[in-house]
Amino acid sequence: MPEVTDNSAEQRSQLVGLPPKWLLALGLLLLLLPLGAGLHMDDYTNIYNAQQADWGLDSLGTSFFHGAGATQDGYLPKGYERPVAYYFRPLLVALFKVEFMFFGLNGFGYHLVNVLFHLANLCLLYVVGLRITGSKRVASWAVILLLFHTPSFAAVSWVSGRTEVCVATVLLLTLYTYGKYRDDGDWLWYVLSIFFCILALGCKEQSVVFPLILVAWDRLVHQERRFTLWPFPFFVPVILSVLYRSTLPGVSQLPPASFYFHPPGTEGFFLHAAGRFFESILALIQLLSHTIIPYGMMVTLPTLMALAAAAGAIVWALWRVVGKATAAPFLAYWIVLFTAPTCMCTQLPLYLYIPTLGAALLLGHLAGSPAERRPAYLLLRLRKWLLVVWVLVGTLMAMGTAAWLSRKHNQQRQLVERVKADAAKVRGSLRVHIFGSSVPLSAIRAYMRLALPKRQPQVHHMTLSSLFLQPRPIEVKWIKRSNKAGSRMIVKEGKRHPFKNWIYGHLHEKPISFTVGDSVATADYSMKLKRSRGEYYWDIYFKTPVQLSWLFYALTPGKVEKIEPPQASPSYKRKTQRRK
């Protein structure tokens, strides 16, 4: 590894081509955008689950989970429901518990923690990048590229995306302390590197591959450039972690082979994994910022060939320019090692945060120095324009992401604040019935239970279209009671099928089917989808008398409207009057 001194000519030449300070300032200003974005979707589920856990490792290790039950208490259509998927992430659960003590449901504090972790990663990327490449220029440009990287910003701006941000922090700390030990021989650094590796195992399952990056460090980065036995003790906590994880209920099972996870052995696994890998390579260089390829298209050979051709051509052009760099093999290994495990999942932009660290250092070599004599490849000639596009795309996407999160948070808050105000006027077991879908409702039950901890309301998405975020005007009206037991209501959905064209349908292997005449039933109500005069509507019948503590809301674009029930249970009225 090259030594760089302040007085050497090599050091002075490296200062040529450093990024301008205003560009760094602009990137840091973008990190202020998420602070006002509020909480969204899985954030409420993670916070709620953390509050239900105690401080024991068993409880913390089984309290990071997602499933259909987090969505609502009522019916879920076939194809949407999924078993509970547990993850062993006790450190993140503990972090959510501590944050809730200080911030409650104020999203500013949670976002501030995310941003601080990201700032730490920027500093560590510079330090570790300097040790890997020996160039201040490359390390500095890597920081700039990470600041304006769209998938990385997605992980920072979403509170639940901290999984990637936190595990990246401990990865960089592990590399830094291990590198210090291999260079200086001080055992304290070695102990610290093992400690950080253990912390990583409590953040995300992907950290089980950390020892492999240390093996590559000895072979490709350290000055001796040979395999050693020093990384092998790191496999001990990895093995112990896996064994302990296998004893915990739920966590011992991998996520189910549906919805987000496609394990080996499922139909189309190879095509799906290979396609997602090449898609990830394109997303790393911001040619694809979001997953836009449905599962059904991903598992076809033409799609795989197209993605492979596009990614291969770009990688070949980049390698012609930066492939001769000393650090290039290690950084390429980094990218492949941390990208491959995510290919079994439905690829989300935030999953690319850790591979982006290696990609940023690799692409940082493109900055070059005007004094260097390199072959005048087209890529080098266009690098200034490519940088402008990179910064412009990153800035616009960051602003759009923050605005979208803030808008969705405000819609959720409007609904929950309305429910809180109405719940204060009634007593008894609180039930919230929601019609329409102008508000993202996938974790609204957890949000309501956090906002009303003493009431712990049940939440029912009555028209099902609310599960699929299909905003549309609806019309809700009660009709005459069919008998003395309950009441009926009609919910008109318009001429469009409630969820045939679900915008997130690419997350499912098979389309969700629900046709006219199909009905669903729970212990309290039944629903049937009907069609009359070209319009779809729901015929809903409540099997038990409607209670005063049952709240009904119609969600139309930009509006939350309370629907007054036709009558309340006489017995409940007598109890309420007697209590008063």
Coordinates of C-alpha atoms in Angstrom, one line a residue:
M1 CA 0.0 0.0 0.0
P2 CA 1.6 3.3 -1.0
E3 CA 2.7 5.7 1.7
V4 CA 1.7 9.3 1.1
T5 CA 3.5 12.1 2.9
D6 CA 2.6 15.8 2.9
N7 CA 6.0 16.8 1.3
S8 CA 6.1 14.2 -1.5
A9 CA 5.5 15.1 -5.1
E10 CA 3.1 12.3 -5.3
Q11 CA 0.9 13.9 -2.6
R12 CA 1.0 17.2 -4.4
S13 CA -0.1 15.6 -7.7
Q14 CA -3.0 13.9 -6.0
L15 CA -4.5 17.2 -5.0
V16 CA -5.0 18.0 -8.7
G17 CA -8.5 17.2 -9.7
L18 CA -10.1 17.3 -6.2
P19 CA -13.9 18.0 -6.3
P20 CA -15.0 21.6 -5.7
K21 CA -16.1 22.5 -2.2
W22 CA -19.4 23.9 -3.5
L23 CA -20.3 20.4 -4.9
L24 CA -19.7 18.9 -1.4
A25 CA -21.8 21.6 0.2
L26 CA -24.7 21.0 -2.3
G27 CA -24.6 17.3 -1.5
L28 CA -24.7 17.9 2.3
L29 CA -27.6 20.3 1.8
L30 CA -29.6 17.5 0.2
L31 CA -29.3 15.6 3.5
L32 CA -31.5 18.2 5.1
L33 CA -34.5 17.2 2.9
P34 CA -35.4 14.0 4.7
L35 CA -35.5 15.7 8.1
G36 CA -39.0 16.9 7.5
A37 CA -40.3 13.9 5.6
G38 CA -42.0 12.2 8.6
L39 CA -42.6 8.5 9.2
H40 CA -44.0 6.2 6.5
M41 CA -45.2 2.7 6.0
D42 CA -42.9 0.1 7.7
D43 CA -41.6 2.8 10.1
Y44 CA -44.7 2.5 12.2
T45 CA -44.6 -1.3 12.2
N46 CA -41.0 -1.4 13.2
I47 CA -41.6 1.2 16.0
Y48 CA -44.7 -0.6 17.2
N49 CA -43.0 -4.0 17.3
A50 CA -40.0 -2.6 19.1
Q51 CA -42.3 -1.2 21.8
Q52 CA -43.8 -4.6 22.4
A53 CA -40.4 -6.2 22.9
D54 CA -38.5 -6.3 26.2
W55 CA -34.8 -5.8 26.6
G56 CA -33.9 -9.5 26.5
L57 CA -31.9 -10.7 23.5
D58 CA -34.5 -13.4 22.6
S59 CA -37.3 -10.7 22.6
L60 CA -35.2 -8.2 20.6
G61 CA -34.1 -10.9 18.2
T62 CA -37.7 -11.9 17.3
S63 CA -39.3 -8.4 17.2
F64 CA -38.3 -7.3 13.7
F65 CA -40.9 -8.8 11.5
H66 CA -43.5 -8.0 8.9
G67 CA -46.6 -9.8 7.8
A68 CA -50.2 -9.5 6.8
G69 CA -51.3 -8.9 10.3
A70 CA -49.5 -5.6 10.3
T71 CA -51.8 -4.4 7.6
Q72 CA -55.2 -4.8 9.1
D73 CA -57.4 -7.0 11.3
G74 CA -59.9 -7.9 8.6
Y75 CA -59.8 -9.9 5.4
L76 CA -56.9 -10.0 3.0
P77 CA -57.4 -11.2 -0.6
K78 CA -55.8 -14.4 -1.7
G79 CA -52.3 -13.7 -3.1
Y80 CA -51.8 -10.6 -0.9
E81 CA -51.6 -12.4 2.4
R82 CA -48.2 -13.7 3.4
P83 CA -46.8 -15.5 6.5
V84 CA -44.9 -13.4 9.1
A85 CA -41.3 -13.0 8.0
Y86 CA -39.0 -12.7 11.0
Y87 CA -35.5 -11.2 10.9
F88 CA -32.8 -11.3 13.5
R89 CA -31.9 -7.6 14.0
P90 CA -31.8 -7.0 17.7
L91 CA -29.7 -3.9 17.5
L92 CA -32.1 -2.1 15.2
V93 CA -35.0 -3.1 17.5
A94 CA -33.1 -1.7 20.5
L95 CA -32.4 1.5 18.5
F96 CA -36.1 2.0 17.7
K97 CA -37.0 1.5 21.4
V98 CA -34.5 4.1 22.5
E99 CA -35.6 6.6 19.8
F100 CA -39.3 6.2 20.8
M101 CA -38.4 7.2 24.3
F102 CA -37.0 10.5 23.1
F103 CA -38.9 11.3 19.9
G104 CA -42.3 9.5 20.2
L105 CA -43.9 9.7 16.7
N106 CA -41.9 12.8 15.7
G107 CA -40.1 11.7 12.5
F108 CA -37.5 14.5 12.7
G109 CA -35.5 12.6 15.4
Y110 CA -35.5 9.3 13.5
H111 CA -34.4 11.0 10.3
L112 CA -31.7 12.8 12.1
V113 CA -30.3 9.5 13.4
N114 CA -30.3 8.2 9.8
V115 CA -28.5 11.3 8.5
L116 CA -25.9 11.1 11.2
F117 CA -25.2 7.4 10.3
H118 CA -24.9 8.5 6.7
L119 CA -22.5 11.3 7.5
A120 CA -20.4 8.8 9.5
N121 CA -20.3 6.6 6.4
L122 CA -19.1 9.4 4.2
C123 CA -16.2 10.1 6.6
L124 CA -15.4 6.4 6.9
L125 CA -15.6 5.9 3.1
Y126 CA -13.0 8.6 2.6
V127 CA -10.7 7.1 5.3
V128 CA -11.1 3.5 4.1
G129 CA -11.0 4.6 0.4
L130 CA -7.7 6.4 1.1
R131 CA -6.2 3.2 2.6
I132 CA -7.5 1.1 -0.4
T133 CA -6.6 3.4 -3.3
G134 CA -3.8 5.6 -1.8
S135 CA -5.4 8.6 -3.6
K136 CA -7.1 11.5 -1.9
R137 CA -8.6 12.4 -5.3
V138 CA -10.3 9.0 -5.7
A139 CA -11.5 8.9 -2.1
S140 CA -12.9 12.5 -2.3
W141 CA -14.8 11.9 -5.6
A142 CA -16.2 8.7 -4.1
V143 CA -17.8 10.7 -1.3
I144 CA -19.3 13.1 -3.9
L145 CA -20.7 10.2 -5.9
L146 CA -22.2 8.6 -2.9
L147 CA -23.8 11.9 -1.9
F148 CA -25.7 12.2 -5.2
H149 CA -26.5 8.5 -5.6
T150 CA -30.2 8.0 -5.9
P151 CA -30.5 4.4 -4.4
S152 CA -28.3 5.4 -1.5
F153 CA -30.5 8.5 -0.8
A154 CA -33.5 6.2 -0.7
A155 CA -32.0 4.3 2.2
V156 CA -31.1 7.5 4.1
S157 CA -34.4 9.3 3.5
W158 CA -36.6 6.4 4.7
V159 CA -36.3 5.6 8.4
S160 CA -36.7 1.9 7.8
G161 CA -33.9 2.0 5.3
R162 CA -31.5 2.5 8.2
T163 CA -30.9 -1.3 8.0
E164 CA -28.5 -0.7 5.1
V165 CA -27.0 2.5 6.5
C166 CA -26.2 1.0 9.9
V167 CA -24.7 -2.2 8.6
A168 CA -22.6 -0.1 6.2
T169 CA -21.2 1.8 9.2
V170 CA -20.1 -1.3 11.0
L171 CA -18.7 -2.8 7.8
L172 CA -16.5 0.3 7.2
L173 CA -15.4 0.3 10.9
T174 CA -14.5 -3.4 10.6
L175 CA -12.4 -2.7 7.5
Y176 CA -10.7 0.3 9.0
T177 CA -9.8 -1.4 12.3
Y178 CA -8.7 -4.7 10.6
G179 CA -6.6 -2.7 8.2
K180 CA -5.0 -0.8 11.1
Y181 CA -4.1 -4.1 12.8
R182 CA -2.6 -5.6 9.6
D183 CA -0.5 -2.5 9.1
D184 CA 0.5 -1.7 12.7
G185 CA 0.2 -5.1 14.5
D186 CA -1.6 -3.6 17.5
W187 CA -3.9 -6.3 19.0
L188 CA -6.4 -3.6 20.2
W189 CA -7.4 -3.0 16.5
Y190 CA -7.9 -6.7 15.9
V191 CA -10.2 -7.0 19.0
L192 CA -12.1 -3.9 17.8
S193 CA -12.6 -5.3 14.3
I194 CA -14.1 -8.5 15.8
F195 CA -16.4 -6.4 18.0
F196 CA -17.7 -4.4 15.1
C197 CA -18.2 -7.7 13.1
I198 CA -20.4 -8.9 16.0
L199 CA -22.4 -5.7 16.0
A200 CA -23.0 -6.2 12.3
L201 CA -24.5 -9.6 12.9
G202 CA -27.1 -7.8 15.0
C203 CA -28.0 -5.4 12.2
K204 CA -28.7 -7.6 9.2
E205 CA -28.3 -11.1 7.9
Q206 CA -26.1 -10.0 5.0
S207 CA -23.3 -9.4 7.5
V208 CA -22.4 -13.1 7.5
V209 CA -20.3 -12.5 4.5
F210 CA -18.1 -9.9 6.3
P211 CA -15.2 -12.4 6.9
L212 CA -15.0 -12.9 3.1
I213 CA -14.2 -9.2 2.5
L214 CA -11.4 -9.5 5.0
V215 CA -9.9 -12.4 3.1
A216 CA -9.9 -10.3 0.0
W217 CA -8.4 -7.4 1.9
D218 CA -5.3 -9.5 2.8
R219 CA -5.0 -10.9 -0.7
L220 CA -5.7 -7.7 -2.8
V221 CA -5.2 -4.6 -0.5
H222 CA -2.6 -5.3 2.1
Q223 CA 1.0 -4.7 1.0
E224 CA 1.9 -8.4 1.4
R225 CA -0.9 -9.4 -0.9
R226 CA -1.2 -13.0 0.2
F227 CA -3.8 -15.2 2.0
T228 CA -3.5 -15.3 5.8
L229 CA -5.4 -16.9 8.7
W230 CA -6.3 -13.7 10.4
P231 CA -9.8 -13.4 8.9
F232 CA -10.8 -16.9 10.0
P233 CA -11.5 -16.1 13.7
F234 CA -14.3 -13.8 12.3
F235 CA -16.2 -16.9 11.2
V236 CA -16.6 -18.0 14.8
P237 CA -19.1 -15.2 15.8
V238 CA -20.8 -15.8 12.4
I239 CA -21.3 -19.5 13.1
L240 CA -22.4 -18.8 16.7
S241 CA -24.9 -16.2 15.5
V242 CA -26.4 -18.6 13.0
L243 CA -26.7 -21.4 15.6
Y244 CA -28.3 -19.0 18.1
R245 CA -30.7 -17.7 15.5
S246 CA -31.8 -21.2 14.7
T247 CA -33.1 -21.6 18.3
L248 CA -35.4 -18.6 18.1
P249 CA -39.1 -19.2 17.2
G250 CA -39.9 -17.8 13.7
V251 CA -36.4 -16.4 13.1
S252 CA -35.1 -19.9 12.3
Q253 CA -37.2 -20.0 9.2
L254 CA -36.2 -18.0 6.1
P255 CA -38.8 -15.6 4.8
P256 CA -41.5 -17.4 2.8
A257 CA -41.0 -18.1 -0.9
S258 CA -43.5 -15.4 -1.9
F259 CA -44.0 -11.7 -2.1
Y260 CA -40.4 -10.4 -1.5
F261 CA -38.3 -13.5 -1.4
H262 CA -37.5 -16.1 -4.1
P263 CA -35.2 -18.7 -2.6
P264 CA -33.3 -21.4 -4.6
G265 CA -35.6 -24.1 -5.8
T266 CA -38.5 -21.9 -6.7
E267 CA -39.6 -21.7 -10.3
G268 CA -37.5 -19.3 -12.4
F269 CA -35.0 -18.7 -9.6
F270 CA -31.9 -18.6 -11.9
L271 CA -33.4 -16.2 -14.4
H272 CA -34.8 -14.0 -11.6
A273 CA -31.5 -13.9 -9.7
A274 CA -29.4 -13.3 -12.8
G275 CA -31.7 -10.6 -14.1
R276 CA -31.8 -8.8 -10.7
F277 CA -28.0 -8.9 -10.6
F278 CA -27.6 -7.2 -14.0
E279 CA -30.4 -4.8 -13.1
S280 CA -28.5 -3.9 -9.9
I281 CA -25.4 -3.2 -11.9
L282 CA -27.3 -0.7 -14.0
A283 CA -28.8 0.9 -10.9
L284 CA -25.4 1.3 -9.3
I285 CA -24.5 3.7 -12.1
Q286 CA -27.9 5.4 -12.0
L287 CA -29.2 4.1 -15.3
L288 CA -32.0 2.5 -13.4
S289 CA -33.1 4.2 -10.2
H290 CA -36.0 1.9 -9.3
T291 CA -37.1 -1.6 -10.0
I292 CA -39.4 -1.3 -13.0
I293 CA -39.3 -4.9 -14.4
P294 CA -42.2 -7.1 -13.2
Y295 CA -41.5 -10.6 -11.9
G296 CA -43.2 -12.2 -14.9
M297 CA -41.0 -10.4 -17.3
M298 CA -37.8 -10.8 -15.2
V299 CA -37.9 -14.6 -15.5
T300 CA -37.8 -14.7 -19.3
L301 CA -34.7 -15.3 -21.3
P302 CA -35.0 -12.2 -23.6
T303 CA -35.1 -9.9 -20.5
L304 CA -32.0 -11.5 -19.0
M305 CA -30.1 -11.2 -22.3
A306 CA -31.0 -7.6 -22.7
L307 CA -30.0 -6.7 -19.1
A308 CA -26.8 -8.8 -19.4
A309 CA -25.9 -7.0 -22.7
A310 CA -26.5 -3.5 -21.3
A311 CA -24.6 -4.2 -18.1
G312 CA -21.8 -6.1 -19.8
A313 CA -21.1 -3.3 -22.3
I314 CA -21.0 -0.6 -19.6
V315 CA -18.8 -2.7 -17.3
W316 CA -16.4 -3.5 -20.2
A317 CA -16.1 0.2 -21.0
L318 CA -15.4 1.1 -17.3
W319 CA -12.9 -1.7 -16.9
R320 CA -10.9 -0.5 -19.9
V321 CA -10.4 2.8 -18.0
V322 CA -10.1 1.8 -14.4
G323 CA -9.2 -1.9 -14.6
K324 CA -5.5 -1.2 -14.3
A325 CA -5.9 0.5 -10.9
T326 CA -4.4 -1.4 -8.0
A327 CA -7.6 -1.4 -6.0
A328 CA -9.9 -2.3 -9.0
P329 CA -10.0 -6.1 -8.3
F330 CA -10.9 -5.6 -4.6
L331 CA -13.6 -3.1 -5.4
A332 CA -15.1 -5.3 -8.1
Y333 CA -15.1 -8.2 -5.6
W334 CA -16.8 -5.9 -3.0
I335 CA -19.6 -5.0 -5.5
V336 CA -20.3 -8.6 -6.5
L337 CA -20.1 -10.0 -2.9
F338 CA -22.7 -7.5 -1.5
T339 CA -25.0 -7.4 -4.5
A340 CA -25.4 -11.2 -5.0
P341 CA -27.3 -11.9 -1.8
T342 CA -30.0 -9.3 -2.6
C343 CA -30.8 -10.9 -6.0
M344 CA -33.1 -13.5 -4.4
C345 CA -35.3 -10.6 -3.2
T346 CA -37.5 -8.2 -5.1
Q347 CA -34.8 -5.5 -5.7
L348 CA -35.5 -2.3 -3.9
P349 CA -33.1 0.7 -4.5
L350 CA -32.0 0.9 -0.8
Y351 CA -30.6 -2.6 -1.0
L352 CA -27.7 -1.2 -3.1
Y353 CA -26.4 1.1 -0.4
I354 CA -23.4 -1.2 0.6
P355 CA -22.5 -2.2 -3.0
T356 CA -22.5 1.5 -3.8
L357 CA -19.6 2.1 -1.4
G358 CA -17.4 -0.1 -3.5
A359 CA -18.8 1.3 -6.8
A360 CA -18.2 4.9 -5.7
L361 CA -14.5 4.1 -5.0
L362 CA -14.2 2.3 -8.4
L363 CA -15.9 5.1 -10.3
G364 CA -13.8 7.7 -8.4
H365 CA -10.9 6.6 -10.6
L366 CA -12.6 8.2 -13.5
A367 CA -12.0 11.6 -12.0
G368 CA -8.4 11.3 -13.1
S369 CA -5.8 14.0 -13.0
P370 CA -5.2 16.4 -15.9
A371 CA -1.5 15.7 -15.5
E372 CA -1.9 11.9 -16.1
R373 CA -1.4 10.5 -19.5
R374 CA -4.2 8.1 -20.2
P375 CA -5.6 6.7 -23.4
A376 CA -8.2 9.2 -24.6
Y377 CA -11.2 6.8 -24.3
L378 CA -14.6 8.2 -25.1
L379 CA -15.6 7.5 -21.5
L380 CA -12.9 9.8 -20.2
R381 CA -13.8 12.5 -22.8
L382 CA -17.4 12.4 -21.6
R383 CA -16.7 12.2 -17.9
K384 CA -17.5 15.8 -17.1
W385 CA -20.9 15.5 -18.8
L386 CA -21.5 12.2 -17.1
L387 CA -20.8 13.9 -13.7
V388 CA -23.2 16.7 -14.5
V389 CA -25.9 14.1 -15.3
W390 CA -25.1 12.1 -12.2
V391 CA -25.4 15.2 -9.9
L392 CA -28.5 16.5 -11.7
V393 CA -30.3 13.2 -11.5
G394 CA -29.3 12.7 -7.9
T395 CA -30.5 16.1 -6.9
L396 CA -33.8 15.9 -8.7
M397 CA -34.5 12.4 -7.3
A398 CA -33.6 13.4 -3.8
M399 CA -36.0 16.3 -3.9
G400 CA -38.7 14.1 -5.4
T401 CA -38.2 11.3 -2.9
A402 CA -38.3 13.7 0.1
A403 CA -41.4 15.5 -1.2
W404 CA -43.2 12.1 -1.9
L405 CA -42.4 10.8 1.6
S406 CA -43.6 14.1 3.2
R407 CA -46.9 14.0 1.2
K408 CA -47.7 10.5 2.2
H409 CA -46.9 11.1 5.8
N410 CA -49.2 14.1 5.9
Q411 CA -52.0 12.0 4.4
Q412 CA -51.5 9.4 7.0
R413 CA -51.3 11.9 9.8
Q414 CA -54.5 13.6 8.6
L415 CA -56.4 10.3 8.9
V416 CA -54.9 9.4 12.3
E417 CA -55.6 12.8 13.8
R418 CA -59.2 12.6 12.7
V419 CA -59.5 9.2 14.3
K420 CA -58.0 10.4 17.5
A421 CA -60.4 13.3 17.7
D422 CA -63.4 11.1 17.0
A423 CA -62.2 8.3 19.4
A424 CA -62.1 10.7 22.3
K425 CA -65.9 11.1 21.9
V426 CA -66.8 7.4 22.2
R427 CA -66.1 4.6 24.7
G428 CA -65.8 0.9 24.3
S429 CA -63.7 -1.3 22.0
L430 CA -62.5 0.9 19.2
R431 CA -62.8 -0.3 15.6
V432 CA -61.9 1.8 12.5
H433 CA -63.4 0.9 9.1
I434 CA -61.8 2.5 6.1
F435 CA -63.2 2.8 2.6
G436 CA -61.2 4.1 -0.4
S437 CA -57.5 4.4 -0.8
S438 CA -56.1 7.9 -1.1
V439 CA -53.9 7.2 1.9
P440 CA -51.1 4.6 2.1
L441 CA -52.5 2.1 4.6
S442 CA -50.1 -0.8 4.7
A443 CA -49.0 0.1 8.2
I444 CA -51.8 2.3 9.4
R445 CA -52.9 -0.1 12.1
A446 CA -49.5 0.2 13.8
Y447 CA -49.7 4.0 13.5
M448 CA -53.1 4.1 15.1
R449 CA -52.1 1.8 17.9
L450 CA -49.0 4.0 18.6
A451 CA -51.2 7.1 18.5
L452 CA -53.9 5.5 20.7
P453 CA -51.9 3.2 23.0
K454 CA -54.7 2.8 25.6
R455 CA -57.4 2.0 23.0
Q456 CA -55.4 -0.4 20.7
P457 CA -58.0 0.0 17.8
Q458 CA -58.8 -2.7 15.3
V459 CA -58.4 -1.5 11.7
H460 CA -60.4 -2.9 8.8
H461 CA -59.8 -1.9 5.1
M462 CA -63.3 -2.6 3.9
T463 CA -63.1 -2.2 0.2
L464 CA -59.8 -4.0 -0.4
S465 CA -58.7 -1.4 -3.0
S466 CA -57.3 0.6 0.0
L467 CA -54.6 -2.1 0.2
F468 CA -53.4 -1.3 -3.3
L469 CA -53.2 2.5 -3.2
Q470 CA -55.6 3.0 -6.0
P471 CA -56.9 6.6 -5.4
R472 CA -60.4 7.2 -6.7
P473 CA -63.6 8.9 -5.7
I474 CA -66.0 6.6 -4.0
E475 CA -69.6 6.9 -2.8
V476 CA -70.7 5.3 0.5
K477 CA -74.3 5.0 1.7
W478 CA -76.2 2.9 4.2
I479 CA -79.3 1.2 3.1
K480 CA -82.3 -0.1 5.1
R481 CA -81.5 -2.8 7.6
S482 CA -82.1 -6.2 6.1
N483 CA -83.0 -7.7 9.5
K484 CA -82.7 -6.8 13.2
A485 CA -79.2 -8.1 13.6
G486 CA -77.1 -5.8 11.4
S487 CA -76.9 -3.2 8.7
R488 CA -76.0 -3.1 5.0
M489 CA -74.1 -0.5 3.1
I490 CA -73.2 0.0 -0.6
V491 CA -69.8 1.4 -1.6
K492 CA -69.6 2.5 -5.2
E493 CA -66.1 2.3 -6.8
G494 CA -66.7 3.6 -10.3
K495 CA -66.1 2.0 -13.7
R496 CA -62.6 0.8 -12.9
H497 CA -62.0 -2.6 -11.2
P498 CA -61.0 -2.1 -7.6
F499 CA -57.5 -3.6 -8.0
K500 CA -57.1 -5.4 -11.3
N501 CA -54.4 -3.0 -12.4
W502 CA -52.5 -2.9 -9.1
I503 CA -49.5 -0.5 -9.5
Y504 CA -47.3 -2.8 -7.3
G505 CA -48.3 -6.0 -9.0
H506 CA -44.7 -6.7 -9.9
L507 CA -44.0 -7.7 -6.3
H508 CA -46.1 -10.9 -6.8
E509 CA -45.3 -14.0 -8.8
K510 CA -49.0 -14.4 -9.7
P511 CA -51.6 -11.7 -10.2
I512 CA -54.2 -11.2 -7.6
S513 CA -57.6 -12.3 -8.8
F514 CA -61.0 -11.1 -7.5
T515 CA -63.9 -11.0 -9.9
V516 CA -67.5 -9.8 -9.9
G517 CA -69.5 -12.1 -7.7
D518 CA -66.7 -13.1 -5.5
S519 CA -67.3 -12.6 -1.8
V520 CA -65.3 -12.6 1.4
A521 CA -66.5 -13.0 5.0
T522 CA -65.2 -12.5 8.5
A523 CA -66.9 -13.1 11.9
D524 CA -68.4 -9.6 11.8
Y525 CA -69.2 -8.8 8.2
S526 CA -69.4 -10.2 4.6
M527 CA -68.6 -8.4 1.4
K528 CA -69.4 -9.1 -2.2
L529 CA -68.1 -7.4 -5.4
K530 CA -70.9 -6.6 -7.8
R531 CA -71.4 -4.6 -11.0
S532 CA -74.4 -2.6 -12.2
R533 CA -74.7 -0.3 -15.2
G534 CA -70.9 -0.6 -15.9
E535 CA -69.9 0.4 -12.3
Y536 CA -68.4 -1.7 -9.6
Y537 CA -69.6 -1.6 -6.1
W538 CA -69.4 -3.5 -2.8
D539 CA -72.4 -4.9 -1.0
I540 CA -71.4 -5.1 2.6
Y541 CA -73.5 -6.7 5.4
F542 CA -72.7 -6.4 9.1
K543 CA -73.7 -9.6 10.9
T544 CA -73.8 -7.9 14.3
P545 CA -75.3 -4.5 15.4
V546 CA -73.1 -1.5 14.7
Q547 CA -71.6 0.0 17.8
L548 CA -71.1 3.6 18.7
S549 CA -67.4 2.9 19.0
W550 CA -67.2 1.7 15.4
L551 CA -65.8 4.5 13.3
F552 CA -66.3 4.7 9.5
Y553 CA -64.2 6.8 7.1
A554 CA -64.3 7.3 3.3
L555 CA -60.9 8.3 1.9
T556 CA -61.1 10.2 -1.4
P557 CA -58.2 12.2 -3.0
G558 CA -57.3 15.0 -0.6
K559 CA -60.2 14.3 1.8
V560 CA -61.0 12.2 4.9
E561 CA -64.8 12.0 5.4
K562 CA -66.4 10.4 8.4
I563 CA -69.4 8.3 7.7
E564 CA -72.0 8.3 10.5
P565 CA -73.5 4.8 11.2
P566 CA -77.3 4.5 10.8
Q567 CA -77.8 3.4 14.4
A568 CA -75.9 2.0 17.4
S569 CA -76.7 -1.0 19.6
P570 CA -79.4 -0.2 22.1
S571 CA -77.6 -2.1 24.8
Y572 CA -74.5 -0.1 24.2
K573 CA -76.5 3.1 24.5
R574 CA -77.9 2.1 27.8
K575 CA -74.4 1.2 29.1
T576 CA -73.0 4.5 27.9
Q577 CA -75.9 6.5 29.6
R578 CA -75.5 4.6 32.8
R579 CA -71.7 5.2 32.8
K580 CA -72.2 8.9 32.3

